[in-house]
PDB file of C-alpha atoms in Angstrom:
ATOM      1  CA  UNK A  25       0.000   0.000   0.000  1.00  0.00           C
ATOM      2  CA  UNK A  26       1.393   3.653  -0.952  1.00  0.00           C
ATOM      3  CA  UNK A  27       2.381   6.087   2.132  1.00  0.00           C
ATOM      4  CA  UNK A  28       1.217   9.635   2.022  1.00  0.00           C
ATOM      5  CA  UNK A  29       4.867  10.914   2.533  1.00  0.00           C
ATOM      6  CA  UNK A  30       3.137  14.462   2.840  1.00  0.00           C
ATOM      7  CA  UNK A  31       1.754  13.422   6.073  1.00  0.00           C
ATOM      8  CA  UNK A  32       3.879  10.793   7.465  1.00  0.00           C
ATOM      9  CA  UNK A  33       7.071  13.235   7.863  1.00  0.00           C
ATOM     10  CA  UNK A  34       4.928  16.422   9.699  1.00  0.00           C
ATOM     11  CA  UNK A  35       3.787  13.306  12.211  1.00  0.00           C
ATOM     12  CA  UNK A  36       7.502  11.565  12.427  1.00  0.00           C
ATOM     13  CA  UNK A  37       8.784  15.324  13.263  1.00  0.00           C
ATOM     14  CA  UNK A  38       5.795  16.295  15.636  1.00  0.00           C
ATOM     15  CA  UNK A  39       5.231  13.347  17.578  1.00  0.00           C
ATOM     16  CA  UNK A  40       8.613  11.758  17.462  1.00  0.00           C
ATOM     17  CA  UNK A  41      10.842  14.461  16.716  1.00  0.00           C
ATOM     18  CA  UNK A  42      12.680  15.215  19.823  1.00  0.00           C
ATOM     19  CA  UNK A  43      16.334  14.450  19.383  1.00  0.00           C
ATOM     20  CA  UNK A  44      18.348  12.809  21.956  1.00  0.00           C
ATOM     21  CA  UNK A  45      20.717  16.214  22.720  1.00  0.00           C
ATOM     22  CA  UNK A  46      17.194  17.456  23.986  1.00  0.00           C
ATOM     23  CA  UNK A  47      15.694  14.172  25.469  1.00  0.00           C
ATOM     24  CA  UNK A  48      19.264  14.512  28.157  1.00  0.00           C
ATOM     25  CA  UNK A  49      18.699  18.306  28.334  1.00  0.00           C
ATOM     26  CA  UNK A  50      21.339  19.603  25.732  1.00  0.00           C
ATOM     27  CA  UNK A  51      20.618  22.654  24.201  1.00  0.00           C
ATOM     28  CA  UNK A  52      23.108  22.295  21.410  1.00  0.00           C
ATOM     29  CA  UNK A  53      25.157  25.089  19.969  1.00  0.00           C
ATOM     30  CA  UNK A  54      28.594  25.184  18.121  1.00  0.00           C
ATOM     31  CA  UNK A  55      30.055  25.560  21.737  1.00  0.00           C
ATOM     32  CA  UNK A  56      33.016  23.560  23.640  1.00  0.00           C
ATOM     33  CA  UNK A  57      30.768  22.544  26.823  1.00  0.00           C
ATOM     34  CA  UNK A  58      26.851  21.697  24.915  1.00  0.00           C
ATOM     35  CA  UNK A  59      29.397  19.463  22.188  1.00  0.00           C
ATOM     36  CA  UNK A  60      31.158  18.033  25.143  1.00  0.00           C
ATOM     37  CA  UNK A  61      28.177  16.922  26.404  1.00  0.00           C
ATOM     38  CA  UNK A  62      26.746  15.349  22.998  1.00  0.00           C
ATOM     39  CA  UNK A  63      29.925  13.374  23.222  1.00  0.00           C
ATOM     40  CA  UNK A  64      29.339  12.289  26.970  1.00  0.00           C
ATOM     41  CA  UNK A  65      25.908  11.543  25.795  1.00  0.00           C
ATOM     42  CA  UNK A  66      26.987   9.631  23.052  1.00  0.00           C
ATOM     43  CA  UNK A  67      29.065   7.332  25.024  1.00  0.00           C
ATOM     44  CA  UNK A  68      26.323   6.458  27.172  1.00  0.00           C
ATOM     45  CA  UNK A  69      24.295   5.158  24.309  1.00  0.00           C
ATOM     46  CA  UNK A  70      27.338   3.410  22.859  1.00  0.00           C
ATOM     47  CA  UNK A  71      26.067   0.311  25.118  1.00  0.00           C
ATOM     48  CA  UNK A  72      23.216  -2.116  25.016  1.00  0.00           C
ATOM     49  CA  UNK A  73      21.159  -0.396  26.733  1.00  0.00           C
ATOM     50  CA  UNK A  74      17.707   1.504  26.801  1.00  0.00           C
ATOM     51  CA  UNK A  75      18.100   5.134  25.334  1.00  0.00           C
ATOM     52  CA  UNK A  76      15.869   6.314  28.496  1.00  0.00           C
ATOM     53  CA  UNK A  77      18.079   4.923  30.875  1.00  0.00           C
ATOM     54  CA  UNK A  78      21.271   6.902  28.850  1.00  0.00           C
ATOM     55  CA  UNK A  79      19.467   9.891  28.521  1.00  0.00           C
ATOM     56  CA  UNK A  80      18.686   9.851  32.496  1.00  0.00           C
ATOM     57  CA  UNK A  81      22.302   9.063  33.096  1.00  0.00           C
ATOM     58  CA  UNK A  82      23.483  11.981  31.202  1.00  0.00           C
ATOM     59  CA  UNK A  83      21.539  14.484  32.957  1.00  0.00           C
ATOM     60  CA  UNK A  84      22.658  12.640  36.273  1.00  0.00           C
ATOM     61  CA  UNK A  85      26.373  13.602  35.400  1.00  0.00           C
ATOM     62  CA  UNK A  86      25.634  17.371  34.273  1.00  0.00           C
ATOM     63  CA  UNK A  87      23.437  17.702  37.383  1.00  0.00           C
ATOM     64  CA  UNK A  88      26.480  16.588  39.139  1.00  0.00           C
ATOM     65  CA  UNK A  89      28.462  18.967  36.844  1.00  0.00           C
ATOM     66  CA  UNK A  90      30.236  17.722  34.714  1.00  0.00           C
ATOM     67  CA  UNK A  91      29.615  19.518  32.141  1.00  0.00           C
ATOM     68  CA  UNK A  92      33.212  20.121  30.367  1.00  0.00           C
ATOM     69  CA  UNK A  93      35.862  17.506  30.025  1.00  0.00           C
ATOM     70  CA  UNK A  94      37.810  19.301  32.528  1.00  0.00           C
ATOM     71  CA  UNK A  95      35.253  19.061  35.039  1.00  0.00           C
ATOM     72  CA  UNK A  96      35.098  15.456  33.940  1.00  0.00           C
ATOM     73  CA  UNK A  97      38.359  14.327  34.156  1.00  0.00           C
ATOM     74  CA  UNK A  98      39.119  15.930  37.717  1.00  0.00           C
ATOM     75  CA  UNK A  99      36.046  14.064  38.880  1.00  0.00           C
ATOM     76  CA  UNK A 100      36.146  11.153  41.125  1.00  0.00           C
ATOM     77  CA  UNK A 101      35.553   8.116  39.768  1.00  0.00           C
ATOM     78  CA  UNK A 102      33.484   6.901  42.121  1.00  0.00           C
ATOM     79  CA  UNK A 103      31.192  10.231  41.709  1.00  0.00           C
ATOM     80  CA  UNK A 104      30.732   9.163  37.920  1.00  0.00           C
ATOM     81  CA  UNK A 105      29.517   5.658  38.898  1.00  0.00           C
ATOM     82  CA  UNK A 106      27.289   6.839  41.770  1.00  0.00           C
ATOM     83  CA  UNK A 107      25.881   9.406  39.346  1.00  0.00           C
ATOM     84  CA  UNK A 108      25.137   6.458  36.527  1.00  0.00           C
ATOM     85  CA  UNK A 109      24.053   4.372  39.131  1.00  0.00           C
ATOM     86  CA  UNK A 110      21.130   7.471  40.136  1.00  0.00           C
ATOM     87  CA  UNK A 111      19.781   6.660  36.513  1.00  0.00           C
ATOM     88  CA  UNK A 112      19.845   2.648  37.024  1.00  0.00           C
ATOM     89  CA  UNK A 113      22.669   2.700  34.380  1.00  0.00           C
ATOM     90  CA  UNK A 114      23.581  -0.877  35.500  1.00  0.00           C
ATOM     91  CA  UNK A 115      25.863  -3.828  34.485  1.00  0.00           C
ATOM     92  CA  UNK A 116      28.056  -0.928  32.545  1.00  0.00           C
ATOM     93  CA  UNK A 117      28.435   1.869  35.690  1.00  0.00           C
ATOM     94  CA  UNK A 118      31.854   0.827  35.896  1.00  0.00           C
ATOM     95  CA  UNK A 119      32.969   0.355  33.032  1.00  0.00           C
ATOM     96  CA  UNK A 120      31.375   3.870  31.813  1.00  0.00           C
ATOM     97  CA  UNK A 121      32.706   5.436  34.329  1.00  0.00           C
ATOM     98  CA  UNK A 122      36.512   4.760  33.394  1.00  0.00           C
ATOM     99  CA  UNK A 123      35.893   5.516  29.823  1.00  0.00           C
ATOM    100  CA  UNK A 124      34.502   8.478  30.515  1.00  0.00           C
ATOM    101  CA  UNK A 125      37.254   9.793  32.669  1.00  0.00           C
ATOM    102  CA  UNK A 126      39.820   8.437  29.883  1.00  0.00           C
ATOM    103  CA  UNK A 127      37.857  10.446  27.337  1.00  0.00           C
ATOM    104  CA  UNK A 128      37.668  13.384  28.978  1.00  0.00           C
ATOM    105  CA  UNK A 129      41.799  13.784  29.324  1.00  0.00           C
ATOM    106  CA  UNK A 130      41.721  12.682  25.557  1.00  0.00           C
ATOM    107  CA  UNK A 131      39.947  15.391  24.556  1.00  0.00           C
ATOM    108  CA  UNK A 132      41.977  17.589  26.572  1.00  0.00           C
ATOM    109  CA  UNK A 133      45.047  16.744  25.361  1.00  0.00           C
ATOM    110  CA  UNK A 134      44.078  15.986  21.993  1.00  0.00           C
ATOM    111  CA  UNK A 135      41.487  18.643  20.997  1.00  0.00           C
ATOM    112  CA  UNK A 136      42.310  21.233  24.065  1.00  0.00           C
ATOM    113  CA  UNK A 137      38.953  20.386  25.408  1.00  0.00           C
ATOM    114  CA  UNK A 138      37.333  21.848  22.440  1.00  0.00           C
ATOM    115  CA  UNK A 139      35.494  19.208  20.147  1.00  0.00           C
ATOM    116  CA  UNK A 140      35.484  22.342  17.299  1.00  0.00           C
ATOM    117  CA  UNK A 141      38.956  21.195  16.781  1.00  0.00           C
ATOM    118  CA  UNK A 142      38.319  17.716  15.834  1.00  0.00           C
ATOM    119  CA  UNK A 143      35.199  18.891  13.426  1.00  0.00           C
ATOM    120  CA  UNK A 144      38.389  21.431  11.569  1.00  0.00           C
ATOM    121  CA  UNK A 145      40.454  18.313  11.619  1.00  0.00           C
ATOM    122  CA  UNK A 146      38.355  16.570  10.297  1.00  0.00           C
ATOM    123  CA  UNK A 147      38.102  19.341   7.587  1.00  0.00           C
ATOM    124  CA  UNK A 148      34.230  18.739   6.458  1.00  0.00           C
ATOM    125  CA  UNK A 149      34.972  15.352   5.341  1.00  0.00           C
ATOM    126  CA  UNK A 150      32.092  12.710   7.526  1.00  0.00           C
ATOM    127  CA  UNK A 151      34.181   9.540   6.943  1.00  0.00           C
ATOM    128  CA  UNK A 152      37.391  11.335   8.456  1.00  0.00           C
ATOM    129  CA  UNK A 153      34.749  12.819  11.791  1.00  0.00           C
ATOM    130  CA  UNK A 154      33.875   9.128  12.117  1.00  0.00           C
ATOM    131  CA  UNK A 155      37.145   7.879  12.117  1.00  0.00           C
ATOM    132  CA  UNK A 156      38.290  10.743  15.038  1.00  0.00           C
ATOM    133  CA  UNK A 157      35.347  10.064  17.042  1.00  0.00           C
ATOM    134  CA  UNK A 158      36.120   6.213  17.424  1.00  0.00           C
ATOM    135  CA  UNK A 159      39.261   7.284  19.333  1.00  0.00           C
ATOM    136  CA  UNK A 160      37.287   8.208  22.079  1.00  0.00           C
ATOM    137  CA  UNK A 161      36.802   5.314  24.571  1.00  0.00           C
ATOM    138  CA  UNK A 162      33.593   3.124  24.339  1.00  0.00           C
ATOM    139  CA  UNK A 163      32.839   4.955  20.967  1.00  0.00           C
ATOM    140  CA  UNK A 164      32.240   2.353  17.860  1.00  0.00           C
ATOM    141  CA  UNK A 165      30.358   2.725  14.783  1.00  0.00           C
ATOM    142  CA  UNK A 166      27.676   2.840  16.277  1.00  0.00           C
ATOM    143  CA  UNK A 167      28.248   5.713  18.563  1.00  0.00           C
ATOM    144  CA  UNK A 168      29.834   7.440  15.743  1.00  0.00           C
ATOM    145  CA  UNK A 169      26.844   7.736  13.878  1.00  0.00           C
ATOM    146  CA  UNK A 170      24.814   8.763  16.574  1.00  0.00           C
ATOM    147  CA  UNK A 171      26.956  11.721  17.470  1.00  0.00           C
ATOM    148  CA  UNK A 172      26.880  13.067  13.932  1.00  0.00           C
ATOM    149  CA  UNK A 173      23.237  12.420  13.314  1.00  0.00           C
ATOM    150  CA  UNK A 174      22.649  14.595  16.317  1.00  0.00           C
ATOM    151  CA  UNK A 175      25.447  16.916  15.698  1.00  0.00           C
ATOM    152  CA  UNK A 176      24.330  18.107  12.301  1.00  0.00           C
ATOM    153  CA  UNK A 177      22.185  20.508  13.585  1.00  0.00           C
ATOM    154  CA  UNK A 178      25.112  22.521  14.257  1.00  0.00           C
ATOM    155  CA  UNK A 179      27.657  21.684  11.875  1.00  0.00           C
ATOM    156  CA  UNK A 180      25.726  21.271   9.034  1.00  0.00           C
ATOM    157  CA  UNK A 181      28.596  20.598   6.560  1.00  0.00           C
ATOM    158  CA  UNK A 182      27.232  16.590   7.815  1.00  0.00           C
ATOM    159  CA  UNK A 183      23.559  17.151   6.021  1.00  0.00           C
ATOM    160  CA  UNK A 184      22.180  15.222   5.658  1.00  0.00           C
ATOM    161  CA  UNK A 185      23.117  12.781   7.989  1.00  0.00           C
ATOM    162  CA  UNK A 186      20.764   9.892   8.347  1.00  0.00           C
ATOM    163  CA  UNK A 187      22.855   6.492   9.058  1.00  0.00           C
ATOM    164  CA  UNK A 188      21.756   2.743   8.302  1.00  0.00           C
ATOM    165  CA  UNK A 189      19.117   2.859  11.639  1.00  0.00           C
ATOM    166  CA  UNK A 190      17.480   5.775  10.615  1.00  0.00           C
ATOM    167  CA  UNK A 191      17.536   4.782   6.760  1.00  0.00           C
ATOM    168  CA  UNK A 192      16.534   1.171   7.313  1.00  0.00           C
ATOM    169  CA  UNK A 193      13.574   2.838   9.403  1.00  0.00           C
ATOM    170  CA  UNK A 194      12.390   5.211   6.530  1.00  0.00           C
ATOM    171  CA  UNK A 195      12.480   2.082   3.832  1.00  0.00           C
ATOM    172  CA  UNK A 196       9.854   0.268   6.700  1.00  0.00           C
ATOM    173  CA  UNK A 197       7.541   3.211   6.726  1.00  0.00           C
ATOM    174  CA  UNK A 198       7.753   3.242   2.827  1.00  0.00           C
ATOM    175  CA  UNK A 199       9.025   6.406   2.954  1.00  0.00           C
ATOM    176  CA  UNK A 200      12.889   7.281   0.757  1.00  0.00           C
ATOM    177  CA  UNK A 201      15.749   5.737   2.255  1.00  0.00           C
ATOM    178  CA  UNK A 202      18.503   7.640   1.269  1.00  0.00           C
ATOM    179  CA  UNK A 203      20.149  10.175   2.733  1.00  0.00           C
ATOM    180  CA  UNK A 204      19.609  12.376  -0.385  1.00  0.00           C
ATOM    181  CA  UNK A 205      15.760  11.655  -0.390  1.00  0.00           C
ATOM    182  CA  UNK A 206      15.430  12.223   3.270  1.00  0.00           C
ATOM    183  CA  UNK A 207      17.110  15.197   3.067  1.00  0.00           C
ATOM    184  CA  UNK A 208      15.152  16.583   0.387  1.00  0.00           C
ATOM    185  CA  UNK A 209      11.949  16.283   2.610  1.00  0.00           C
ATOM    186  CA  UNK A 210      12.380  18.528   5.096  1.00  0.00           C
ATOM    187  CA  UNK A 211      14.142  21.592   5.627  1.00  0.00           C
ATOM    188  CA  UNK A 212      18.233  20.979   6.607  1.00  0.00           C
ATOM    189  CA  UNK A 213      17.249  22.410   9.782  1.00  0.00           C
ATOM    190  CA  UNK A 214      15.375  19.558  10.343  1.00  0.00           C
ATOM    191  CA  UNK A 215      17.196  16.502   9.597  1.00  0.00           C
ATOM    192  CA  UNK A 216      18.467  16.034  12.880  1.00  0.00           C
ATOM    193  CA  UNK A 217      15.397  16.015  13.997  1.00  0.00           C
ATOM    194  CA  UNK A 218      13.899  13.652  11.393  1.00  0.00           C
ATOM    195  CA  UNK A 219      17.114  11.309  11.879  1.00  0.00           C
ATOM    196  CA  UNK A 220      15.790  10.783  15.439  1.00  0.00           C
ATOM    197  CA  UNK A 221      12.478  10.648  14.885  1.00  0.00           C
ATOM    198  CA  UNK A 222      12.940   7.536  12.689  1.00  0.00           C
ATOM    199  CA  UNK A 223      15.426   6.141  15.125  1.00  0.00           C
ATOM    200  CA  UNK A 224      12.617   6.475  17.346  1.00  0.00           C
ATOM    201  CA  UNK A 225      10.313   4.766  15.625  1.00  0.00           C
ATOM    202  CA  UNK A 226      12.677   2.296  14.518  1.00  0.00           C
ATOM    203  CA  UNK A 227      12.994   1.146  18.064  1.00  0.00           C
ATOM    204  CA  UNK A 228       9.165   0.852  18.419  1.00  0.00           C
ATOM    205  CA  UNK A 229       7.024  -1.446  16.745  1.00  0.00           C
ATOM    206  CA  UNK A 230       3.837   0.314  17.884  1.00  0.00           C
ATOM    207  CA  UNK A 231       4.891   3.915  16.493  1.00  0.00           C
ATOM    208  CA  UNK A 232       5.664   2.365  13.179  1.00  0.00           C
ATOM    209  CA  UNK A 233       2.366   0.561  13.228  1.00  0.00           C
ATOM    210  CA  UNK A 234       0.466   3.361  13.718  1.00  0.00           C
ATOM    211  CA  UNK A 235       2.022   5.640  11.521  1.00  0.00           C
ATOM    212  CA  UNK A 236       1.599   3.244   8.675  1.00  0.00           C
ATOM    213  CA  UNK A 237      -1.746   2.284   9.411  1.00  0.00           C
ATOM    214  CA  UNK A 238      -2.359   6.403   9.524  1.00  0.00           C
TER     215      UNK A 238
END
């Protein structure tokens, strides 16, 4: 059965449209400490685990502040697992904890605690942003794409940015599954939040049911 693309995007943005950054109480700007935080965030999710529980986890660690990797790095590590153990970040509190304190001084030392110096070296090029953002500990593929999906909606030399989740979602609402074509659907201010949306839905076999059944 054909999809009404005209109104299956307006719902995917307005009922599902929230990005992560804002789900963990980001408010994202081409700044060192909201792009440090996407990157804490982004580690959190780089685990099996619920996106609820990562989002909670991050806003337990900026309540806590630690907000820059600074901040981070001269924590305690027993304040990062307490704080991850607040948002029932289990099984991984440990773990997490370590890689985010080794991240932190990476960043530091690498990028001068200013993730705007690994977007100019990786000089507009998304393969080459990937490739630096897997150096950070716990960061895979995975994580990779999910910082850039998000990050696009500052550096927007990534649009469109949709990866194989968010693509793979599209094709199972019958909408395009390209980058391209999703990009071409809504305005470039809005593919981040259309890359989450069909992560969203992705993850949720009752969204996706109702939307196509819409």
């Amino acid at each position: 059965m054909a999809v009404d693309v005209d109104t299956i995007i307006p719902r995917l943005l307005s009922e599902h449209g929230r990005t992560y950054a804002q789900e963990a109480g980001i408010t994202l700007r081409d700044k060192p400490s909201p792009l440090y935080r996407l990157l804490v965030l982004t580690v959190l999710c780089s685990v099996r685990i619920g996106a609820g529980i990562a989002t909670d986890a991050a806003r337990e660690l900026f309540r806590a502040g630690l907000r820059t990797p600074r901040a981070m790095a001269d924590s305690a590590w027993q304040d990062r697992v307490d704080a991850l153990g607040r948002a029932h970040y289990v099984r991984y509190d440990e773990s997490t904890a370590t890689a985010l304190g080794d991240g932190a001084r990476l960043v530091l030392e690498r990028w001068r605690g200013d993730l705007r110096r690994m977007r100019e070296e990786a000089d507009g090029d998304p393969a080459a942003l990937r490739e630096l953002l897997r150096e950070v500990p716990r960061i895979g593929p995975v994580g990779a794409d999910i910082f850039c999906r998000e990050v696009q909606a500052v550096w927007p030399e990534l649009r469109p940015y949709f990866d194989d989740r968010a693509c793979e979602a599209a094709k199972d609402l019958g909408l395009p599954h390209t980058p391209r074509g999703l990009g071409r659907r809504v305005a470039p201010k809005d593919h981040a939040r259309l890359a989450a949306a069909l992560v969203r839905v992705g993850l949720s076999k009752d969204a996706a049911r109702e939307l196509r059944a819409a």
